[in-house]
PDB file of N, CA and C in Angstrom:
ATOM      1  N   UNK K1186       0.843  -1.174   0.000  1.00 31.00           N
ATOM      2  CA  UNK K1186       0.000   0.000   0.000  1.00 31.00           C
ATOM      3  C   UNK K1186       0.895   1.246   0.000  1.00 31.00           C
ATOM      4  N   UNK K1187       0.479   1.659  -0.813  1.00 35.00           N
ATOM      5  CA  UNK K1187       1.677   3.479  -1.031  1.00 35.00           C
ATOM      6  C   UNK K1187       0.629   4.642  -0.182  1.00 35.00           C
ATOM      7  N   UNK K1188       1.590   5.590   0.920  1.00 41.00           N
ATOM      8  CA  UNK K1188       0.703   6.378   1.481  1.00 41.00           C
ATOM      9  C   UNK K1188       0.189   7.166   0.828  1.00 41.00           C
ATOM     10  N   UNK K1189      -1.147   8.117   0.923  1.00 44.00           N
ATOM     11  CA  UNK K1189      -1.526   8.636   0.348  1.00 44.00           C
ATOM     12  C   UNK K1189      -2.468   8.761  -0.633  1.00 44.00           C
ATOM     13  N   UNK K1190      -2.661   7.520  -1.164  1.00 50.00           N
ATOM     14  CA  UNK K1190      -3.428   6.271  -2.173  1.00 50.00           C
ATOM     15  C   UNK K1190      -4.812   6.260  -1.374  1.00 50.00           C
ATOM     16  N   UNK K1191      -6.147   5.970  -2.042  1.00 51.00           N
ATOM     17  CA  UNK K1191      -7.112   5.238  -1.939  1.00 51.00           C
ATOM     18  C   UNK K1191      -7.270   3.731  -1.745  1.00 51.00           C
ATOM     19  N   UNK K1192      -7.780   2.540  -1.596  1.00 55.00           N
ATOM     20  CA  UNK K1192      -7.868   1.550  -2.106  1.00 55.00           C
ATOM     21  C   UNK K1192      -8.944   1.225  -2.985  1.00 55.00           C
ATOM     22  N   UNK K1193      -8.951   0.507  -4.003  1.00 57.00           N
ATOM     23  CA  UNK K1193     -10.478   0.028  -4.023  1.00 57.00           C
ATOM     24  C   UNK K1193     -10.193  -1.723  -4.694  1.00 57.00           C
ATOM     25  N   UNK K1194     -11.376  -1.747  -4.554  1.00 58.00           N
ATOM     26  CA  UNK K1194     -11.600  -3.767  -5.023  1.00 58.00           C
ATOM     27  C   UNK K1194     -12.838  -3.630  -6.055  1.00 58.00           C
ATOM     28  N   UNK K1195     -13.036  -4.027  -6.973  1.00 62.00           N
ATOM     29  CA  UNK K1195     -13.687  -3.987  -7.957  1.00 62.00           C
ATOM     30  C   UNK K1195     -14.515  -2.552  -8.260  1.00 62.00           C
ATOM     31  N   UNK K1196     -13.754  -1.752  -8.825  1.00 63.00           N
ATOM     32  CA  UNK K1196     -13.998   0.104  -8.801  1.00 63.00           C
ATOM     33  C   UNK K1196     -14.728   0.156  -7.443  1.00 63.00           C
ATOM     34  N   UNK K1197     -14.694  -0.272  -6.463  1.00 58.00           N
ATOM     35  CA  UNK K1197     -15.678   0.196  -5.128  1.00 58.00           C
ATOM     36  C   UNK K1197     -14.130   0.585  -4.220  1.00 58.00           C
ATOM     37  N   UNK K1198     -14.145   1.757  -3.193  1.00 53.00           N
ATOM     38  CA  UNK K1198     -13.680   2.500  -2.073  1.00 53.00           C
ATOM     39  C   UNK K1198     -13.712   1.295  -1.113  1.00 53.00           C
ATOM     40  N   UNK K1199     -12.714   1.056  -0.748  1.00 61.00           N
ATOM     41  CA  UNK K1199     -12.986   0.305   0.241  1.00 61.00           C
ATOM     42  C   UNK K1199     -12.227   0.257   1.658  1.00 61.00           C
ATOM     43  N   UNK K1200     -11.675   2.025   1.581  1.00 69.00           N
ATOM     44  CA  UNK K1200     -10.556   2.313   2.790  1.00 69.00           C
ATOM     45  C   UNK K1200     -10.830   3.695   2.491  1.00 69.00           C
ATOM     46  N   UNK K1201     -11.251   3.796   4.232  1.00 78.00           N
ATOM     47  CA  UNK K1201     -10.853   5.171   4.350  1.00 78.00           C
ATOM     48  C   UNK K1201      -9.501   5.809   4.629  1.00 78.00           C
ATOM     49  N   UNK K1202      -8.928   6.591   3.854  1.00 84.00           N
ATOM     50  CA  UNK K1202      -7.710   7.588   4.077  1.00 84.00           C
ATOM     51  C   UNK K1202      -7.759   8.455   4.832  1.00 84.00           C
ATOM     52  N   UNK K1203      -6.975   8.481   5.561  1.00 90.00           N
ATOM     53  CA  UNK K1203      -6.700   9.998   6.142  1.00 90.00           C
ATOM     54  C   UNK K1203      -5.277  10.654   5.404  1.00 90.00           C
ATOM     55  N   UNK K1204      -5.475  12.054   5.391  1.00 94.00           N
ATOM     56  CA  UNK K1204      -4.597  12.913   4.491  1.00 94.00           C
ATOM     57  C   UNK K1204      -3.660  13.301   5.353  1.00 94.00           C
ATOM     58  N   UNK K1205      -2.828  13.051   5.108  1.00 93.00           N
ATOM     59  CA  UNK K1205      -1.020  13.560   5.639  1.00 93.00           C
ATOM     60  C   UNK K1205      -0.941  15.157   5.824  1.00 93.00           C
ATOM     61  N   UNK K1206       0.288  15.490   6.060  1.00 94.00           N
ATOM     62  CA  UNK K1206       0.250  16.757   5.998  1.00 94.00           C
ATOM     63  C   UNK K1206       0.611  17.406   4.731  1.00 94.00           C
ATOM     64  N   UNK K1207       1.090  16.725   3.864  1.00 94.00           N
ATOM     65  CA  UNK K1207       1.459  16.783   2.102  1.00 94.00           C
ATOM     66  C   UNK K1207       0.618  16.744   1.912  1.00 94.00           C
ATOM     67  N   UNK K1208      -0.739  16.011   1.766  1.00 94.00           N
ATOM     68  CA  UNK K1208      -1.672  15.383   1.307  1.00 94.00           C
ATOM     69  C   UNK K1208      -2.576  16.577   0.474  1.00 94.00           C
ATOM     70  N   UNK K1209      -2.976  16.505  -0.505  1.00 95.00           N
ATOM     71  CA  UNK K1209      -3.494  17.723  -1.110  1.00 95.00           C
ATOM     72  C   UNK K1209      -4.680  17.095  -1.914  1.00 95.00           C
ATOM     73  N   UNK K1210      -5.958  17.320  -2.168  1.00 94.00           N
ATOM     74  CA  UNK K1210      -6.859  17.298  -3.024  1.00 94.00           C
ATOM     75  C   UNK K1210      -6.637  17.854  -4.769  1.00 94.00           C
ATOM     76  N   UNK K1211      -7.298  17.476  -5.712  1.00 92.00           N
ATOM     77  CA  UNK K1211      -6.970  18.437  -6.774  1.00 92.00           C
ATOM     78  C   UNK K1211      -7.414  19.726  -6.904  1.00 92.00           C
ATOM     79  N   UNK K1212      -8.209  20.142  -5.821  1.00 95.00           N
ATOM     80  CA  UNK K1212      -8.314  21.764  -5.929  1.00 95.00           C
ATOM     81  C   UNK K1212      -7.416  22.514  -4.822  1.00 95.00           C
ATOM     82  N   UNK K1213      -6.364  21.462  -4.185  1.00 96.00           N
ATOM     83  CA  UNK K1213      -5.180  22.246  -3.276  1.00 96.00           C
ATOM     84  C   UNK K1213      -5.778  22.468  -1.811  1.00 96.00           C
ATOM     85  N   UNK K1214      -6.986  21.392  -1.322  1.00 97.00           N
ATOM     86  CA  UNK K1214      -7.203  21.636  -0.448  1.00 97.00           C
ATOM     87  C   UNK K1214      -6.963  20.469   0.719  1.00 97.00           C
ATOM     88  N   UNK K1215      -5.853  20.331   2.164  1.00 97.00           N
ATOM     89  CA  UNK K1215      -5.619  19.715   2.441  1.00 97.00           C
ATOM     90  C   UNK K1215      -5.558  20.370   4.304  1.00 97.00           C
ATOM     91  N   UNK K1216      -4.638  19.745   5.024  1.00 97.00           N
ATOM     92  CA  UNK K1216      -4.392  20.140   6.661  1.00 97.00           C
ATOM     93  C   UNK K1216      -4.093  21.508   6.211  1.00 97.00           C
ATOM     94  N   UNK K1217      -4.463  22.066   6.972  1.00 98.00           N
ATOM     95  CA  UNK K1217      -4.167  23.539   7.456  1.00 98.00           C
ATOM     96  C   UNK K1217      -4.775  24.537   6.173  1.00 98.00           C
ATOM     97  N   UNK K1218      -5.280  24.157   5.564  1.00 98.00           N
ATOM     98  CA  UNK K1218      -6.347  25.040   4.720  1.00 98.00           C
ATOM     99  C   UNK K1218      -7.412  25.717   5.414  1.00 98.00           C
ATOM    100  N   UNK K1219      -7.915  27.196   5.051  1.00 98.00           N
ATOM    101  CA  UNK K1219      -8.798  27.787   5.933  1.00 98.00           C
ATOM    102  C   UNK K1219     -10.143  27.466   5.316  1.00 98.00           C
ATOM    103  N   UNK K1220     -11.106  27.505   6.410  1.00 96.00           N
ATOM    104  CA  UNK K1220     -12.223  26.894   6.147  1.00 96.00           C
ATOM    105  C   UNK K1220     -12.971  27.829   5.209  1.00 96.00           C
ATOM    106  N   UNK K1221     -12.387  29.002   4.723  1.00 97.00           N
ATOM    107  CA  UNK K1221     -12.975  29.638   3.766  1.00 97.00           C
ATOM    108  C   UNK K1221     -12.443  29.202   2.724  1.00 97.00           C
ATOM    109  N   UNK K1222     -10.906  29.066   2.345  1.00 98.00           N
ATOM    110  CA  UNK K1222     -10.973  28.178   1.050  1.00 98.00           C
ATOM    111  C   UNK K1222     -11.087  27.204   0.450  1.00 98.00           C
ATOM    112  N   UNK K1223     -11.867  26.239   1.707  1.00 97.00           N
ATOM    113  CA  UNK K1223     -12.227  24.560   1.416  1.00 97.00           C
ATOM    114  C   UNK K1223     -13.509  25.229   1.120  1.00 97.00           C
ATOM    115  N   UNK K1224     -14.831  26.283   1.576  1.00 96.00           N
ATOM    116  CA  UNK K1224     -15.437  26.457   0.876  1.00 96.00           C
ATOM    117  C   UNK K1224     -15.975  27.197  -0.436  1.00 96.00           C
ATOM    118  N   UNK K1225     -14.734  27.921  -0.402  1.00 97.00           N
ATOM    119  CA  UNK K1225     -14.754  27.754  -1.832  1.00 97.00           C
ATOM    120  C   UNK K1225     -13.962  27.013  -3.274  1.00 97.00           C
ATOM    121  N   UNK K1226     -13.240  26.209  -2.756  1.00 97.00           N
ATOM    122  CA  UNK K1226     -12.972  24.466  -3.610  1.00 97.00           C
ATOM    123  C   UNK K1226     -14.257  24.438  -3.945  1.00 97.00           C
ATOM    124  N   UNK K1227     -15.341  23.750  -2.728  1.00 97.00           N
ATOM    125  CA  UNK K1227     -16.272  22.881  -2.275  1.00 97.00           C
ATOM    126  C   UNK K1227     -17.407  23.775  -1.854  1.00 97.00           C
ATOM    127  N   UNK K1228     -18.245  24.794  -2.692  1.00 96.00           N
ATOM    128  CA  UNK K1228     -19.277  25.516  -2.729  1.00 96.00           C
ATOM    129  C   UNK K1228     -20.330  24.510  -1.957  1.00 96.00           C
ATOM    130  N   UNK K1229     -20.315  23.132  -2.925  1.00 96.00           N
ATOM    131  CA  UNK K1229     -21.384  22.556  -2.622  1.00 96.00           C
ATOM    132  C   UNK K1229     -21.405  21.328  -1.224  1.00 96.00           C
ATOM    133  N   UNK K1230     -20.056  21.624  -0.559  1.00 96.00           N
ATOM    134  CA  UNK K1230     -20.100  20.970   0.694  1.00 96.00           C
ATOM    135  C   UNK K1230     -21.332  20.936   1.622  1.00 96.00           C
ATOM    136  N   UNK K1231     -21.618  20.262   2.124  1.00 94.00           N
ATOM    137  CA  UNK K1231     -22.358  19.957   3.426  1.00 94.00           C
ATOM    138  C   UNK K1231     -21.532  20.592   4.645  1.00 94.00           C
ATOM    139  N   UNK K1232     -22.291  21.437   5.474  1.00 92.00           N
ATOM    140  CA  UNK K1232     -21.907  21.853   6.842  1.00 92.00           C
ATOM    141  C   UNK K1232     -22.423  20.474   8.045  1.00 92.00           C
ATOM    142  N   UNK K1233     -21.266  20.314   8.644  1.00 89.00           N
ATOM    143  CA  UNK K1233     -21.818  19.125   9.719  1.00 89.00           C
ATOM    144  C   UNK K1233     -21.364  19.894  11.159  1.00 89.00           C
ATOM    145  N   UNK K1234     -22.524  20.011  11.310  1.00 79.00           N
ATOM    146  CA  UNK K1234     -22.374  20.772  13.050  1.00 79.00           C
ATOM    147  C   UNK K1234     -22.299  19.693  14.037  1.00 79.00           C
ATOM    148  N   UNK K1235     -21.756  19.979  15.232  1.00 68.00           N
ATOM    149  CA  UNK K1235     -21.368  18.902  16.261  1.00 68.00           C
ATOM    150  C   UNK K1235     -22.957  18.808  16.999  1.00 68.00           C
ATOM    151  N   UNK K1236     -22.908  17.410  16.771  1.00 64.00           N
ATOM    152  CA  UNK K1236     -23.930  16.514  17.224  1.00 64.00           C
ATOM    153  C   UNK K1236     -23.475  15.492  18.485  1.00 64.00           C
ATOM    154  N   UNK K1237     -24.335  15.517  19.894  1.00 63.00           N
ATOM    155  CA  UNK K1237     -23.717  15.139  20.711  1.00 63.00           C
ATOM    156  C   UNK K1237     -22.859  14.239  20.582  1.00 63.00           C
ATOM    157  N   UNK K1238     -22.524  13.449  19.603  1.00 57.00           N
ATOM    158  CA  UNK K1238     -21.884  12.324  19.340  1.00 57.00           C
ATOM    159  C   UNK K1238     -20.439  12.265  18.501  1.00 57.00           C
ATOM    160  N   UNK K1239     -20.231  14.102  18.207  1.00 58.00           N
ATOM    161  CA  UNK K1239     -19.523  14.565  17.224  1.00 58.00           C
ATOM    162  C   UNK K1239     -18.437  15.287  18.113  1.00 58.00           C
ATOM    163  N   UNK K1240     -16.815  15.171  17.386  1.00 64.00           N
ATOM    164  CA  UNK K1240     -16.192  16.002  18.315  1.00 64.00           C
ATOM    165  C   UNK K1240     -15.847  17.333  17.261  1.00 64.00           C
ATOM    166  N   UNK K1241     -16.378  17.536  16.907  1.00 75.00           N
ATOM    167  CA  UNK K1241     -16.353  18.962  15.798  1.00 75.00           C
ATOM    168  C   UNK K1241     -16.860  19.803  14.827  1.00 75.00           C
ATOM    169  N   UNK K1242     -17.187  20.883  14.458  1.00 89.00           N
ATOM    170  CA  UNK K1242     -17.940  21.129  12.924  1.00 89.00           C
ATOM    171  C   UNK K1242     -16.766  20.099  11.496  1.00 89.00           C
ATOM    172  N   UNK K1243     -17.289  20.032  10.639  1.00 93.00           N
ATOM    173  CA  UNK K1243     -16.865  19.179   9.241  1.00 93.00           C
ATOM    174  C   UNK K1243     -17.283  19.912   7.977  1.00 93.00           C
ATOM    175  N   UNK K1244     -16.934  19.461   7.284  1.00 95.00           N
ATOM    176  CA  UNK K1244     -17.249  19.830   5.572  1.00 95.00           C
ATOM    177  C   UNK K1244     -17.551  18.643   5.068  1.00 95.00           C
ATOM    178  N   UNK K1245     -18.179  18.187   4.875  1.00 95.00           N
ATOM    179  CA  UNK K1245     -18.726  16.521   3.859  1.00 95.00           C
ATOM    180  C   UNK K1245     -19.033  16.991   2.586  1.00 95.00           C
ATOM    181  N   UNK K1246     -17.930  16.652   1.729  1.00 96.00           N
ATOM    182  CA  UNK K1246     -17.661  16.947   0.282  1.00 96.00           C
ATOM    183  C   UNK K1246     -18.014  15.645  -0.603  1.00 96.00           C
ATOM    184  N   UNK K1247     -18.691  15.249  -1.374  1.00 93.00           N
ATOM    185  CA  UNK K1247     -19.789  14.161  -1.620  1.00 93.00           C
ATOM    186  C   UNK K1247     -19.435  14.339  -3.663  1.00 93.00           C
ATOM    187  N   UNK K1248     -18.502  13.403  -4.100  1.00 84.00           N
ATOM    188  CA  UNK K1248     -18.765  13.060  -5.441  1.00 84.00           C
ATOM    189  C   UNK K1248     -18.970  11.561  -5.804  1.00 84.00           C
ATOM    190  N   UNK K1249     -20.184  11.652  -6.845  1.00 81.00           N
ATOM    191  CA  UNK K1249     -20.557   9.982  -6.966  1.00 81.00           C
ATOM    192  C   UNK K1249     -19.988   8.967  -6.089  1.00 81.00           C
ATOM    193  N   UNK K1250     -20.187   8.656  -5.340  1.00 75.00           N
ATOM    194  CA  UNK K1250     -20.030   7.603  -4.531  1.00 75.00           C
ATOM    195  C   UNK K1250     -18.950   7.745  -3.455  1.00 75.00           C
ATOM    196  N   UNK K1251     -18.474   8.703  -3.824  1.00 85.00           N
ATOM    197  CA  UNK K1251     -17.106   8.950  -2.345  1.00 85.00           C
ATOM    198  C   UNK K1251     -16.936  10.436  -2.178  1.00 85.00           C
ATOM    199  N   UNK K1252     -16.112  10.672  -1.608  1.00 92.00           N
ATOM    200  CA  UNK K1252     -15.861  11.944  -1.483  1.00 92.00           C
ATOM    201  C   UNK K1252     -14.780  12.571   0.265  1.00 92.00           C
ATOM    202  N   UNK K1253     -14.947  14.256   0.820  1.00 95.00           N
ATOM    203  CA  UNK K1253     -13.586  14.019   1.819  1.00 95.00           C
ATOM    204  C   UNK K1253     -14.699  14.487   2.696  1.00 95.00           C
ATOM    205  N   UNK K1254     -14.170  14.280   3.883  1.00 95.00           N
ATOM    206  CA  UNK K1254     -14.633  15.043   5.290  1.00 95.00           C
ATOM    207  C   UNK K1254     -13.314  15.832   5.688  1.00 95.00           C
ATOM    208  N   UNK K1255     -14.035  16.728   5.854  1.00 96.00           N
ATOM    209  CA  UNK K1255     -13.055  18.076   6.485  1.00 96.00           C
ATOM    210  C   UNK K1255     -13.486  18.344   7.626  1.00 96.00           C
ATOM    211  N   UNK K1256     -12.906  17.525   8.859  1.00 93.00           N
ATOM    212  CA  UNK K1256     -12.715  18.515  10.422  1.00 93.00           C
ATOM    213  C   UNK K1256     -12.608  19.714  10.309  1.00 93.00           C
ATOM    214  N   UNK K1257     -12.750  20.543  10.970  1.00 93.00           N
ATOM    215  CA  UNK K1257     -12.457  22.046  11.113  1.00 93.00           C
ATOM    216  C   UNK K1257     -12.274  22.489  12.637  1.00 93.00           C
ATOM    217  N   UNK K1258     -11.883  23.463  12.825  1.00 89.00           N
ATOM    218  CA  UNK K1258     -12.295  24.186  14.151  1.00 89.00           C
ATOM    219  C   UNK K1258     -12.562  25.409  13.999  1.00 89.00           C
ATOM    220  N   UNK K1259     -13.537  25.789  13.098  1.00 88.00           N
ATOM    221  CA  UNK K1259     -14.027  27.058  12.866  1.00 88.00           C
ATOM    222  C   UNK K1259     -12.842  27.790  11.659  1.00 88.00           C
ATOM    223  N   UNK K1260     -11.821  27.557  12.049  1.00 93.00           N
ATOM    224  CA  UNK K1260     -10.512  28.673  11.170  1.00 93.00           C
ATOM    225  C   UNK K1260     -10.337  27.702   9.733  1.00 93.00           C
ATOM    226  N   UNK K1261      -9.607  26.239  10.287  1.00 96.00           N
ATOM    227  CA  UNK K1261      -8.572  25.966   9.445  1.00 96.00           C
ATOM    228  C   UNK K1261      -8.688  24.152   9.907  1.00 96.00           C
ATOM    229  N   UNK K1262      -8.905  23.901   8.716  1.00 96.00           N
ATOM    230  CA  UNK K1262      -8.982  22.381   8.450  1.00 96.00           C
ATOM    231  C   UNK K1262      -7.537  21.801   9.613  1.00 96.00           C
ATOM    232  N   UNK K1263      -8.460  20.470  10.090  1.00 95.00           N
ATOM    233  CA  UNK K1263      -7.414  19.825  11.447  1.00 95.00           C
ATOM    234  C   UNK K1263      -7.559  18.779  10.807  1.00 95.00           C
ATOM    235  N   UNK K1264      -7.930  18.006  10.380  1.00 93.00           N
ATOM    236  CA  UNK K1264      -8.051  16.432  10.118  1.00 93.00           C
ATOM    237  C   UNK K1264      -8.805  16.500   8.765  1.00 93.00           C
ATOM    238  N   UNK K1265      -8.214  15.444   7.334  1.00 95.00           N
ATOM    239  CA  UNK K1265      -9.006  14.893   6.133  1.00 95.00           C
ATOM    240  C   UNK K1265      -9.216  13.367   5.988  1.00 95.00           C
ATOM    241  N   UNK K1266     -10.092  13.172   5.589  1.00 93.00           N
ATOM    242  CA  UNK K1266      -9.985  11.859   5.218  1.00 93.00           C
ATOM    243  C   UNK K1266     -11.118  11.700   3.502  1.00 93.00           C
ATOM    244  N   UNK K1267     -10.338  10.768   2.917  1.00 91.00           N
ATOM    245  CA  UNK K1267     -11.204  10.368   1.299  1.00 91.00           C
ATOM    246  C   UNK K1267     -11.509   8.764   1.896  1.00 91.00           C
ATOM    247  N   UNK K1268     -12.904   8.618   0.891  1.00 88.00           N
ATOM    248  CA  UNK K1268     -13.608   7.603   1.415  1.00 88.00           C
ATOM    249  C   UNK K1268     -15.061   7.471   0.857  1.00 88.00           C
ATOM    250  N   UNK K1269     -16.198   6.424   0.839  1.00 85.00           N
ATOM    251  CA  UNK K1269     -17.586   6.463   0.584  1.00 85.00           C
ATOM    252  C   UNK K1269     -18.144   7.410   1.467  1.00 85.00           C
ATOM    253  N   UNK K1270     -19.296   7.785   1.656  1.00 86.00           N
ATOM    254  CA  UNK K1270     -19.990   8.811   2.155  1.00 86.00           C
ATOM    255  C   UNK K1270     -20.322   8.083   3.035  1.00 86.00           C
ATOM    256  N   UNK K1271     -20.755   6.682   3.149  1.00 83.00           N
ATOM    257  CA  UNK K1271     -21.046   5.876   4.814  1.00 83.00           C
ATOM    258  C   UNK K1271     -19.848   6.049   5.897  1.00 83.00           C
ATOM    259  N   UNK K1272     -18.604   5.557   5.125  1.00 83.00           N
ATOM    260  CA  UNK K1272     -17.390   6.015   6.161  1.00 83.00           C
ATOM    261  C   UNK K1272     -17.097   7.211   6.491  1.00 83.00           C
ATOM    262  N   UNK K1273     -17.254   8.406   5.753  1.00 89.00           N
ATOM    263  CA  UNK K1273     -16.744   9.230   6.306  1.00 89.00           C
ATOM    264  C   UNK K1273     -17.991   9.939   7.009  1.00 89.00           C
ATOM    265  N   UNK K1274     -19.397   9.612   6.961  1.00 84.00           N
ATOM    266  CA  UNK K1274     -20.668   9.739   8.133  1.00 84.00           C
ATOM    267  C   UNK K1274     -20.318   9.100   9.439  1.00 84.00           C
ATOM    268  N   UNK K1275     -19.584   8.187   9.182  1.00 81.00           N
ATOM    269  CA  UNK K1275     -19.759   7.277   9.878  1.00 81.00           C
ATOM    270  C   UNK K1275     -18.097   7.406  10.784  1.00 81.00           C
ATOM    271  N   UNK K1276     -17.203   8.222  10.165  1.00 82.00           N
ATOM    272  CA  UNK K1276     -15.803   8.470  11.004  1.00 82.00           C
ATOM    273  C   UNK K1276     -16.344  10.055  11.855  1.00 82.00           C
ATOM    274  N   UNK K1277     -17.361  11.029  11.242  1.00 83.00           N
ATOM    275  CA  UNK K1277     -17.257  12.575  11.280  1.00 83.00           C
ATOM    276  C   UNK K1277     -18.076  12.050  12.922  1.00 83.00           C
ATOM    277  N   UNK K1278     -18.986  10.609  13.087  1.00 77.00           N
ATOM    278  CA  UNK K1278     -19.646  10.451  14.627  1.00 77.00           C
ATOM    279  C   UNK K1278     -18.621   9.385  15.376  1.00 77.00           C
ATOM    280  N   UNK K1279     -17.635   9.259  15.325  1.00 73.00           N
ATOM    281  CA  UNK K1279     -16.935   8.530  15.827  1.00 73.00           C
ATOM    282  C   UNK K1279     -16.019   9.168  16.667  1.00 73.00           C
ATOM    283  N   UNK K1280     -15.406   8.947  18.132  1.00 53.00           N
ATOM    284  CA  UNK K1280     -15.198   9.845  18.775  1.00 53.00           C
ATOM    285  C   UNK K1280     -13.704   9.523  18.719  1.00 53.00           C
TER     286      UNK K1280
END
């Protein structure tokens, strides 16, 4: 496995990534990006507000079948991960 990489098994996602500190999207958006220019990469992101079960606001960025979650803390992206939209629903309530 090469870092940085996706996996998949028959064109399906089948690992969630988390993004390094290199780690960059193709619109240059990665750790320490401000949450104003992940939204505007990602106009059409989802806002995920902390839900008792949540340790943060997010960005859930959603293309055909996968897509990133962006932690935030209000300023500047803390944590990425690429992945299906169940995993990364399913990492953004995970404590």
């Amino acid at each position: 496995m090469v870092p940085g990489r996706t996996v998949f098994r028959h064109d399906r996602l089948v690992l969630l990534w988390p993004f390094g500190p290199a780690d960059r999207t193709v619109e240059g958006v990665g750790l320490g990006t401000s949450v104003y220019e992940a939204w505007l990469a990602y106009p059409d992101a989802e806002a995920l507000r902390p839900a008792p079960d949540a340790r943060s606001d997010a960005l859930l960025v959603r293309r055909t079948g996968r897509g990133y979650l962006m932690r935030h803390d209000g300023a500047v992206v803390r944590e990425m991960y690429a992945g299906t939209e169940d995993l990364l629903r399913a990492t953004y309530h995970a404590n």
